[in-house]
Short mmCIF file of C-alpha atoms and ligand atoms in Angstrom, two decimals:
data_model
loop_
_atom_site.label_atom_id
_atom_site.label_comp_id
_atom_site.label_asym_id
_atom_site.label_seq_id
_atom_site.Cartn_x
_atom_site.Cartn_y
_atom_site.Cartn_z
CA UNK A 1 25.37 -16.19 -24.92
CA UNK A 2 28.71 -16.94 -23.34
CA UNK A 3 28.64 -18.31 -19.79
CA UNK A 4 31.34 -16.30 -18.02
CA UNK A 5 30.96 -17.81 -14.57
CA UNK A 6 29.83 -21.32 -13.80
CA UNK A 7 29.48 -22.90 -10.35
CA UNK A 8 28.99 -26.64 -10.22
CA UNK A 9 27.97 -28.28 -6.92
CA UNK A 10 30.22 -25.95 -4.99
CA UNK A 11 30.46 -26.89 -1.33
CA UNK A 12 32.37 -25.39 1.59
CA UNK A 13 32.88 -26.99 4.96
CA UNK A 14 35.13 -24.92 7.22
CA UNK A 15 37.71 -26.88 9.19
CA UNK A 16 36.61 -27.09 12.81
CA UNK A 17 32.98 -26.52 11.78
CA UNK A 18 32.36 -29.84 10.05
CA UNK A 19 28.75 -30.08 11.21
CA UNK A 20 27.59 -27.32 8.82
CA UNK A 21 28.01 -26.75 5.13
CA UNK A 22 28.62 -23.03 4.83
CA UNK A 23 27.89 -23.45 1.10
CA UNK A 24 26.01 -26.56 0.07
CA UNK A 25 26.08 -27.90 -3.51
CA UNK A 26 25.68 -24.45 -5.07
CA UNK A 27 25.30 -24.41 -8.87
CA UNK A 28 24.48 -21.60 -11.27
CA UNK A 29 25.50 -20.17 -14.65
CA UNK A 30 26.06 -16.46 -15.13
CA UNK A 31 26.17 -15.13 -18.71
CA UNK A 32 28.84 -12.61 -19.71
CA UNK A 33 27.95 -8.98 -18.94
CA UNK A 34 25.32 -9.74 -16.33
CA UNK A 35 25.10 -8.85 -12.65
CA UNK A 36 24.19 -11.64 -10.26
CA UNK A 37 23.13 -10.38 -6.86
CA UNK A 38 23.67 -12.87 -4.05
CA UNK A 39 21.24 -12.35 -1.22
CA UNK A 40 19.97 -14.17 1.84
CA UNK A 41 19.90 -14.01 5.64
CA UNK A 42 23.07 -13.35 7.62
CA UNK A 43 25.32 -16.41 7.71
CA UNK A 44 23.71 -18.07 4.67
CA UNK A 45 27.07 -18.29 2.88
CA UNK A 46 27.13 -15.24 0.59
CA UNK A 47 30.66 -14.09 1.39
CA UNK A 48 31.97 -17.65 1.43
CA UNK A 49 30.49 -18.35 -2.02
CA UNK A 50 32.01 -15.18 -3.40
CA UNK A 51 35.48 -15.73 -1.95
CA UNK A 52 35.67 -19.20 -3.45
CA UNK A 53 35.41 -17.66 -6.92
CA UNK A 54 38.79 -15.95 -6.63
CA UNK A 55 40.04 -18.68 -4.33
CA UNK A 56 40.47 -16.51 -1.28
CA UNK A 57 38.73 -19.49 0.32
CA UNK A 58 39.51 -22.99 -0.98
CA UNK A 59 36.60 -25.16 -2.14
CA UNK A 60 35.78 -28.33 -0.23
CA UNK A 61 34.21 -29.86 -3.33
CA UNK A 62 32.65 -28.87 -6.62
CA UNK A 63 33.99 -26.83 -9.51
CA UNK A 64 34.09 -23.19 -10.55
CA UNK A 65 34.74 -22.16 -14.15
CA UNK A 66 35.58 -18.69 -15.40
CA UNK A 67 35.11 -18.38 -19.14
CA UNK A 68 35.35 -22.15 -19.36
CA UNK A 69 38.52 -22.48 -17.28
CA UNK A 70 38.52 -24.34 -13.99
CA UNK A 71 39.75 -21.81 -11.42
CA UNK A 72 41.61 -24.53 -9.52
CA UNK A 73 43.90 -24.94 -12.52
CA UNK A 74 44.70 -21.22 -12.72
CA UNK A 75 47.55 -19.53 -10.90
CA UNK A 76 45.97 -17.90 -7.80
CA UNK A 77 47.88 -14.65 -8.11
CA UNK A 78 47.07 -14.29 -11.78
CA UNK A 79 43.46 -15.23 -11.04
CA UNK A 80 43.05 -12.54 -8.39
CA UNK A 81 44.64 -9.90 -10.58
CA UNK A 82 42.13 -10.73 -13.27
CA UNK A 83 39.13 -10.41 -11.00
CA UNK A 84 38.12 -7.02 -9.67
CA UNK A 85 37.33 -7.29 -5.98
CA UNK A 86 35.49 -4.78 -3.84
CA UNK A 87 35.53 -5.80 -0.20
CA UNK A 88 33.10 -4.78 2.46
CA UNK A 89 33.96 -1.44 4.13
CA UNK A 90 35.85 -0.32 1.03
CA UNK A 91 39.35 -1.32 2.17
CA UNK A 92 41.31 1.54 0.63
CA UNK A 93 44.93 1.80 1.76
CA UNK A 94 44.93 4.83 4.09
CA UNK A 95 48.59 5.72 3.53
CA UNK A 96 48.24 5.84 -0.25
CA UNK A 97 46.70 8.61 -2.32
CA UNK A 98 43.64 7.93 -4.46
CA UNK A 99 45.84 7.63 -7.56
CA UNK A 100 48.14 5.17 -5.76
CA UNK A 101 45.19 3.16 -4.53
CA UNK A 102 43.84 2.78 -8.04
CA UNK A 103 47.33 1.93 -9.33
CA UNK A 104 47.89 -1.09 -7.07
CA UNK A 105 46.93 -3.85 -9.52
CA UNK A 106 48.14 -2.09 -12.70
CA UNK A 107 51.55 -1.75 -10.98
CA UNK A 108 51.62 -5.44 -10.09
CA UNK A 109 50.85 -6.16 -13.71
CA UNK A 110 53.87 -4.08 -14.73
CA UNK A 111 52.07 -1.29 -16.55
CA UNK A 112 54.19 1.79 -17.31
CA UNK A 113 53.63 5.02 -15.43
CA UNK A 114 51.84 6.94 -18.17
CA UNK A 115 49.42 4.16 -18.84
CA UNK A 116 48.61 3.91 -15.12
CA UNK A 117 48.04 7.66 -14.79
CA UNK A 118 45.85 7.77 -17.86
CA UNK A 119 43.82 4.85 -16.62
CA UNK A 120 43.37 6.40 -13.15
CA UNK A 121 42.20 9.66 -14.71
CA UNK A 122 39.74 7.91 -16.97
CA UNK A 123 38.31 5.88 -14.09
CA UNK A 124 37.88 8.96 -11.91
CA UNK A 125 36.02 10.65 -14.73
CA UNK A 126 33.84 7.57 -15.09
CA UNK A 127 32.80 7.74 -11.44
CA UNK A 128 32.26 11.51 -11.62
CA UNK A 129 35.16 12.57 -9.40
CA UNK A 130 37.31 15.17 -11.24
CA UNK A 131 40.86 13.68 -11.44
CA UNK A 132 42.64 17.01 -10.92
CA UNK A 133 40.79 17.39 -7.65
CA UNK A 134 40.97 13.84 -6.32
CA UNK A 135 44.12 12.08 -7.62
CA UNK A 136 46.42 13.31 -4.86
CA UNK A 137 44.09 13.20 -1.90
CA UNK A 138 44.13 10.52 0.78
CA UNK A 139 41.12 8.30 1.53
CA UNK A 140 40.46 10.06 4.87
CA UNK A 141 39.96 13.32 2.92
CA UNK A 142 36.99 11.82 1.05
CA UNK A 143 33.42 11.22 2.13
CA UNK A 144 32.27 7.64 2.69
CA UNK A 145 30.39 7.57 -0.59
CA UNK A 146 33.37 8.94 -2.50
CA UNK A 147 35.63 6.32 -0.91
CA UNK A 148 33.15 3.67 -1.95
CA UNK A 149 33.32 4.88 -5.54
CA UNK A 150 37.12 4.77 -5.42
CA UNK A 151 36.83 1.18 -4.20
CA UNK A 152 34.82 0.36 -7.29
CA UNK A 153 37.20 2.28 -9.57
CA UNK A 154 40.17 0.44 -8.07
CA UNK A 155 38.52 -2.91 -8.73
CA UNK A 156 38.03 -1.86 -12.35
CA UNK A 157 41.59 -0.61 -12.80
CA UNK A 158 42.88 -3.28 -15.14
CA UNK A 159 39.52 -3.76 -16.82
CA UNK A 160 38.89 -7.24 -15.43
CA UNK A 161 36.06 -9.15 -17.11
CA UNK A 162 34.72 -10.30 -13.74
CA UNK A 163 34.10 -8.29 -10.61
CA UNK A 164 33.21 -9.52 -7.15
CA UNK A 165 31.59 -7.01 -4.85
CA UNK A 166 30.79 -7.79 -1.22
CA UNK A 167 28.12 -5.36 0.03
CA UNK A 168 29.83 -2.51 -1.84
CA UNK A 169 27.24 0.06 -0.79
CA UNK A 170 26.55 -1.48 2.61
CA UNK A 171 27.76 1.35 4.77
CA UNK A 172 26.08 4.19 2.87
CA UNK A 173 22.94 6.13 3.83
CA UNK A 174 19.83 5.42 1.72
CA UNK A 175 19.95 8.60 -0.38
CA UNK A 176 23.60 8.34 -1.36
CA UNK A 177 23.16 4.62 -1.80
CA UNK A 178 20.42 5.12 -4.33
CA UNK A 179 22.64 7.62 -6.13
CA UNK A 180 25.63 5.24 -6.15
CA UNK A 181 23.46 2.37 -7.37
CA UNK A 182 22.18 4.46 -10.27
CA UNK A 183 25.67 5.62 -11.13
CA UNK A 184 26.95 2.08 -10.97
CA UNK A 185 24.21 0.84 -13.30
CA UNK A 186 24.99 3.70 -15.68
CA UNK A 187 28.66 2.66 -15.76
CA UNK A 188 27.76 -1.02 -16.09
CA UNK A 189 25.63 -0.15 -19.09
CA UNK A 190 28.83 0.97 -20.80
CA UNK A 191 31.41 -1.52 -19.48
CA UNK A 192 29.23 -4.66 -19.32
CA UNK A 193 31.24 -6.57 -16.70
CA UNK A 194 30.20 -9.91 -15.33
CA UNK A 195 29.54 -9.13 -11.69
CA UNK A 196 28.78 -11.06 -8.53
CA UNK A 197 27.27 -8.59 -6.10
CA UNK A 198 26.60 -9.60 -2.49
CA UNK A 199 23.98 -7.71 -0.56
CA UNK A 200 21.67 -8.41 2.36
CA UNK A 201 19.15 -5.87 1.06
CA UNK A 202 16.45 -7.46 -1.09
CA UNK A 203 15.56 -4.14 -2.71
CA UNK A 204 19.16 -3.66 -3.77
CA UNK A 205 19.27 -7.25 -5.04
CA UNK A 206 16.19 -6.63 -7.18
CA UNK A 207 17.41 -3.30 -8.47
CA UNK A 208 20.98 -4.26 -9.32
CA UNK A 209 20.59 -7.87 -10.44
CA UNK A 210 20.03 -9.31 -13.89
CA UNK A 211 19.81 -12.50 -11.88
CA UNK A 212 19.24 -13.01 -8.17
CA UNK A 213 20.83 -15.91 -6.32
CA UNK A 214 18.88 -16.42 -3.11
CA UNK A 215 20.60 -18.58 -0.49
CA UNK A 216 19.37 -20.11 2.73
CA UNK A 217 21.73 -21.96 5.09
CA UNK A 218 24.25 -22.47 2.27
CA UNK A 219 21.70 -23.86 -0.17
CA UNK A 220 20.38 -22.27 -3.33
CA UNK A 221 16.68 -21.58 -2.94
CA UNK A 222 16.09 -19.80 -6.25
CA UNK A 223 18.22 -18.42 -9.08
CA UNK A 224 16.17 -16.25 -11.40
CA UNK A 225 15.71 -12.84 -12.97
CA UNK A 226 14.13 -10.38 -10.49
CA UNK A 227 10.87 -10.17 -12.44
CA UNK A 228 10.61 -13.98 -12.47
CA UNK A 229 11.35 -14.24 -8.77
CA UNK A 230 8.70 -11.63 -7.99
CA UNK A 231 6.04 -13.25 -10.16
CA UNK A 232 6.98 -16.88 -9.55
CA UNK A 233 8.66 -17.25 -6.16
CA UNK A 234 9.84 -20.87 -5.80
CA UNK A 235 8.42 -21.34 -2.29
CA UNK A 236 7.23 -19.61 0.87
CA UNK A 237 10.75 -18.75 1.97
CA UNK A 238 11.27 -16.79 -1.26
CA UNK A 239 7.94 -14.95 -1.03
CA UNK A 240 8.56 -14.16 2.64
CA UNK A 241 12.03 -12.90 1.81
CA UNK A 242 10.69 -10.75 -1.01
CA UNK A 243 8.10 -9.27 1.34
CA UNK A 244 4.38 -8.63 1.16
CA UNK A 245 4.73 -5.79 -1.32
CA UNK A 246 5.81 -7.88 -4.30
CA UNK A 247 3.51 -5.98 -6.64
CA UNK A 248 4.97 -2.64 -5.60
CA UNK A 249 8.46 -4.06 -6.05
CA UNK A 250 7.54 -5.04 -9.60
CA UNK A 251 6.34 -1.49 -10.19
CA UNK A 252 9.75 -0.31 -9.12
CA UNK A 253 11.51 -2.74 -11.41
CA UNK A 254 9.49 -2.31 -14.58
CA UNK A 255 10.27 0.61 -16.87
CA UNK A 256 7.80 2.92 -18.58
CA UNK A 257 9.26 1.88 -21.91
CA UNK A 258 8.09 -1.69 -21.38
CA UNK A 259 4.61 -0.73 -20.23
CA UNK A 260 3.63 2.23 -22.45
CA UNK A 261 1.35 2.12 -25.48
CA UNK A 262 3.66 3.27 -28.27
CA UNK A 263 2.88 5.83 -30.98
CA UNK A 264 -0.09 7.62 -29.44
CA UNK A 265 -2.14 9.99 -31.61
CA UNK A 266 -0.54 13.44 -31.73
CA UNK A 267 -1.25 16.64 -33.58
CA UNK A 268 1.35 18.95 -35.07
CA UNK A 269 1.43 22.49 -33.72
CA UNK A 270 0.67 24.17 -37.05
CA UNK A 271 -2.46 22.14 -37.75
CA UNK A 272 -5.86 23.83 -37.52
CA UNK A 273 -8.10 23.64 -34.45
CA UNK A 274 -10.80 22.19 -36.71
CA UNK A 275 -8.62 19.22 -37.44
CA UNK A 276 -7.87 18.82 -33.72
CA UNK A 277 -11.61 18.84 -32.91
CA UNK A 278 -12.27 16.28 -35.63
CA UNK A 279 -9.55 14.04 -34.20
CA UNK A 280 -10.94 14.32 -30.67
CA UNK A 281 -14.34 13.23 -31.94
CA UNK A 282 -13.03 10.51 -34.19
CA UNK A 283 -10.69 9.02 -31.60
CA UNK A 284 -13.21 9.50 -28.77
CA UNK A 285 -10.57 11.06 -26.47
CA UNK A 286 -10.66 14.08 -24.16
CA UNK A 287 -7.37 15.58 -25.19
CA UNK A 288 -4.65 15.39 -27.81
CA UNK A 289 -0.91 15.64 -27.45
CA UNK A 290 0.59 18.56 -29.39
CA UNK A 291 4.06 18.13 -30.90
CA UNK A 292 6.48 20.07 -33.08
CA UNK A 293 7.90 18.88 -36.40
CA UNK A 294 10.50 16.80 -34.48
CA UNK A 295 7.71 15.10 -32.52
CA UNK A 296 8.81 16.90 -29.35
CA UNK A 297 6.15 17.39 -26.70
CA UNK A 298 4.68 20.91 -26.54
CA UNK A 299 1.52 20.30 -24.51
CA UNK A 300 -2.05 19.24 -25.11
CA UNK A 301 -5.39 20.56 -26.35
CA UNK A 302 -8.91 19.60 -25.25
CA UNK A 303 -12.39 20.71 -26.36
CA UNK A 304 -12.32 23.68 -24.01
CA UNK A 305 -8.98 24.97 -25.29
CA UNK A 306 -10.18 24.57 -28.88
CA UNK A 307 -13.21 26.82 -28.25
CA UNK A 308 -10.94 29.85 -28.51
CA UNK A 309 -10.41 31.61 -31.85
CA UNK A 310 -7.10 30.54 -33.36
CA UNK A 311 -5.69 29.58 -36.76
CA UNK A 312 -3.17 27.11 -35.38
CA UNK A 313 -3.32 24.53 -32.60
CA UNK A 314 -0.07 25.93 -31.26
CA UNK A 315 -1.80 29.12 -30.08
CA UNK A 316 -4.25 27.28 -27.82
CA UNK A 317 -1.91 24.53 -26.65
CA UNK A 318 -1.81 24.06 -22.89
CA UNK A 319 1.45 23.15 -21.19
CA UNK A 320 1.71 19.91 -19.22
CA UNK A 321 4.07 18.41 -16.67
CA UNK A 322 2.51 15.00 -17.11
CA UNK A 323 5.45 13.44 -18.91
CA UNK A 324 8.42 11.28 -17.94
CA UNK A 325 11.46 9.69 -19.59
CA UNK A 326 11.00 6.12 -20.83
CA UNK A 327 13.71 4.87 -18.45
CA UNK A 328 11.70 5.84 -15.35
CA UNK A 329 10.10 3.15 -13.24
CA UNK A 330 6.42 2.33 -13.38
CA UNK A 331 6.27 3.30 -9.72
CA UNK A 332 7.43 6.84 -10.44
CA UNK A 333 5.15 6.92 -13.46
CA UNK A 334 2.13 5.88 -11.43
CA UNK A 335 2.83 8.51 -8.82
CA UNK A 336 3.12 11.10 -11.61
CA UNK A 337 -0.22 10.09 -13.16
CA UNK A 338 -1.94 10.76 -9.85
CA UNK A 339 -0.32 14.17 -9.44
CA UNK A 340 -1.43 15.58 -12.80
CA UNK A 341 -4.87 16.03 -14.24
CA UNK A 342 -4.32 14.65 -17.73
CA UNK A 343 -5.38 11.19 -16.58
CA UNK A 344 -2.45 9.62 -18.36
CA UNK A 345 1.28 9.97 -18.63
CA UNK A 346 3.21 10.94 -21.75
CA UNK A 347 6.39 8.90 -22.14
CA UNK A 348 9.25 10.79 -23.80
CA UNK A 349 12.89 10.19 -24.73
CA UNK A 350 15.84 12.34 -23.62
CA UNK A 351 14.98 14.95 -26.27
CA UNK A 352 11.40 15.11 -25.05
CA UNK A 353 10.16 13.33 -28.15
CA UNK A 354 6.85 11.58 -27.57
CA UNK A 355 7.27 7.79 -27.48
CA UNK A 356 4.05 6.58 -25.91
CA UNK A 357 1.37 7.01 -23.30
CA UNK A 358 0.36 5.14 -20.20
CA UNK A 359 -2.69 5.20 -17.96
CA UNK A 360 -3.53 3.39 -14.74
CA UNK A 361 -5.47 0.71 -16.62
CA UNK A 362 -2.34 -0.08 -18.69
CA UNK A 363 -0.37 -0.45 -15.46
CA UNK A 364 -2.99 -2.74 -13.99
CA UNK A 365 -2.83 -4.82 -17.17
CA UNK A 366 0.97 -5.14 -16.97
CA UNK A 367 0.85 -6.23 -13.33
CA UNK A 368 -1.78 -8.83 -14.12
CA UNK A 369 0.50 -10.56 -16.64
N1 ATP B 1 36.49 -18.96 8.87
C1 ATP B 1 35.37 -19.61 9.23
N2 ATP B 1 35.41 -20.72 10.00
C2 ATP B 1 34.29 -21.38 10.34
N3 ATP B 1 33.06 -21.00 9.96
C3 ATP B 1 32.94 -19.90 9.20
C4 ATP B 1 34.09 -19.14 8.80
N4 ATP B 1 33.65 -18.09 8.04
C5 ATP B 1 32.32 -18.18 7.99
N5 ATP B 1 31.88 -19.27 8.68
C6 ATP B 1 30.49 -19.74 8.81
O1 ATP B 1 29.99 -20.03 7.50
C7 ATP B 1 28.67 -19.61 7.36
C8 ATP B 1 28.56 -18.63 6.18
O2 ATP B 1 29.28 -17.45 6.48
P1 ATP B 1 29.38 -16.23 5.47
O3 ATP B 1 30.35 -15.28 6.00
O4 ATP B 1 29.63 -16.78 4.12
O5 ATP B 1 27.89 -15.68 5.56
P2 ATP B 1 27.24 -14.39 4.87
O6 ATP B 1 26.05 -14.88 4.13
O7 ATP B 1 28.25 -13.63 4.12
O8 ATP B 1 26.71 -13.58 6.15
P3 ATP B 1 26.61 -11.98 6.39
O9 ATP B 1 25.35 -11.54 5.69
O10 ATP B 1 26.43 -11.91 7.87
O11 ATP B 1 27.84 -11.34 5.88
C9 ATP B 1 28.27 -18.99 8.69
O12 ATP B 1 27.58 -19.96 9.43
C10 ATP B 1 29.58 -18.65 9.33
O13 ATP B 1 29.49 -18.71 10.73
MG1 MG B 2 29.10 -11.63 4.36
#
């Protein structure tokens, strides 16, 4: 595991404000390809910490290494070109088109025109804005959320290994924000950047972070994976900051895939009802999942359904909506279990193939761990 970003006792004292350390002996290691969300109360030093990484703010003391190189030894201009930066409130240039906005850093790096255009088109596709429709528009002709996405695309223009994002979704309403977060995570899954992501929203920090860096008055209070922070908060400040609903937050974070019981008993559609009845008795269950030859979910059968005359299970199979993709959260899964009458949830992949099952007792067990 390569450490892409390393902070070592990083301290910032602003001139004229010598009585406070805006950032106080901050140290952490961030592995390549991970997102670190930086969170904490207003004024705790999040923006300051972030801006020291690309040297927009000079360090008072301490060291920052990117991929093993001390940033103080790197040329500032080169450094900034090699770090994608998304500032608060988007910061697109209003007098430039979307294509020109995205092209700013590639141009500075001396890329040729074709390469820049190709790159801009690819990035727009990545963020789900059709290039032919958006390339030549101006920022004011886009919605806030679309502008935000362009901000992210622009920061990714020259494929920098590290990205710094200061409250990138701060100004967006909750619904679009959720959408942007999901889209961002989908992209990150492919591009695997090392990202420092500032937010003041603890839910966003938990959702987006592989690691959370929680600051208080410039000091690091806890640096940990979200699940660890939720189960083992370092002190009362952390548990207060996480809120009283830590268990629910864990439900939101955990995925069905991690909680399900894999390879549940299933019966193939062309089997006989006799066999299904025998399985129900043998396994001491109320119902059986019916699948096709590809193991795709077709429905279920119970004793009542099997009373009817039929030569194949398929003919008495009852449909069910009690299934969800493995990537869904436990929270959504739990809510689904309560809405359907099966008493458990069938976990499927994108092709609706049965992967596992989950009931409320399984969820309770997971939360107890
Ligand atoms: N240029 C400056 N000169 C003096 N003090 C500053 C300067 N910029 C920030 N500070 C102080 O440093 C501390 C950290 O500020 P910073 O902007 O890093 O906080 P933040 O965590 O990003 O807050 P917010 O959530 O409100 O954006 C604050 O006490 C702030 O008042
Ligand atoms: Mg800030």
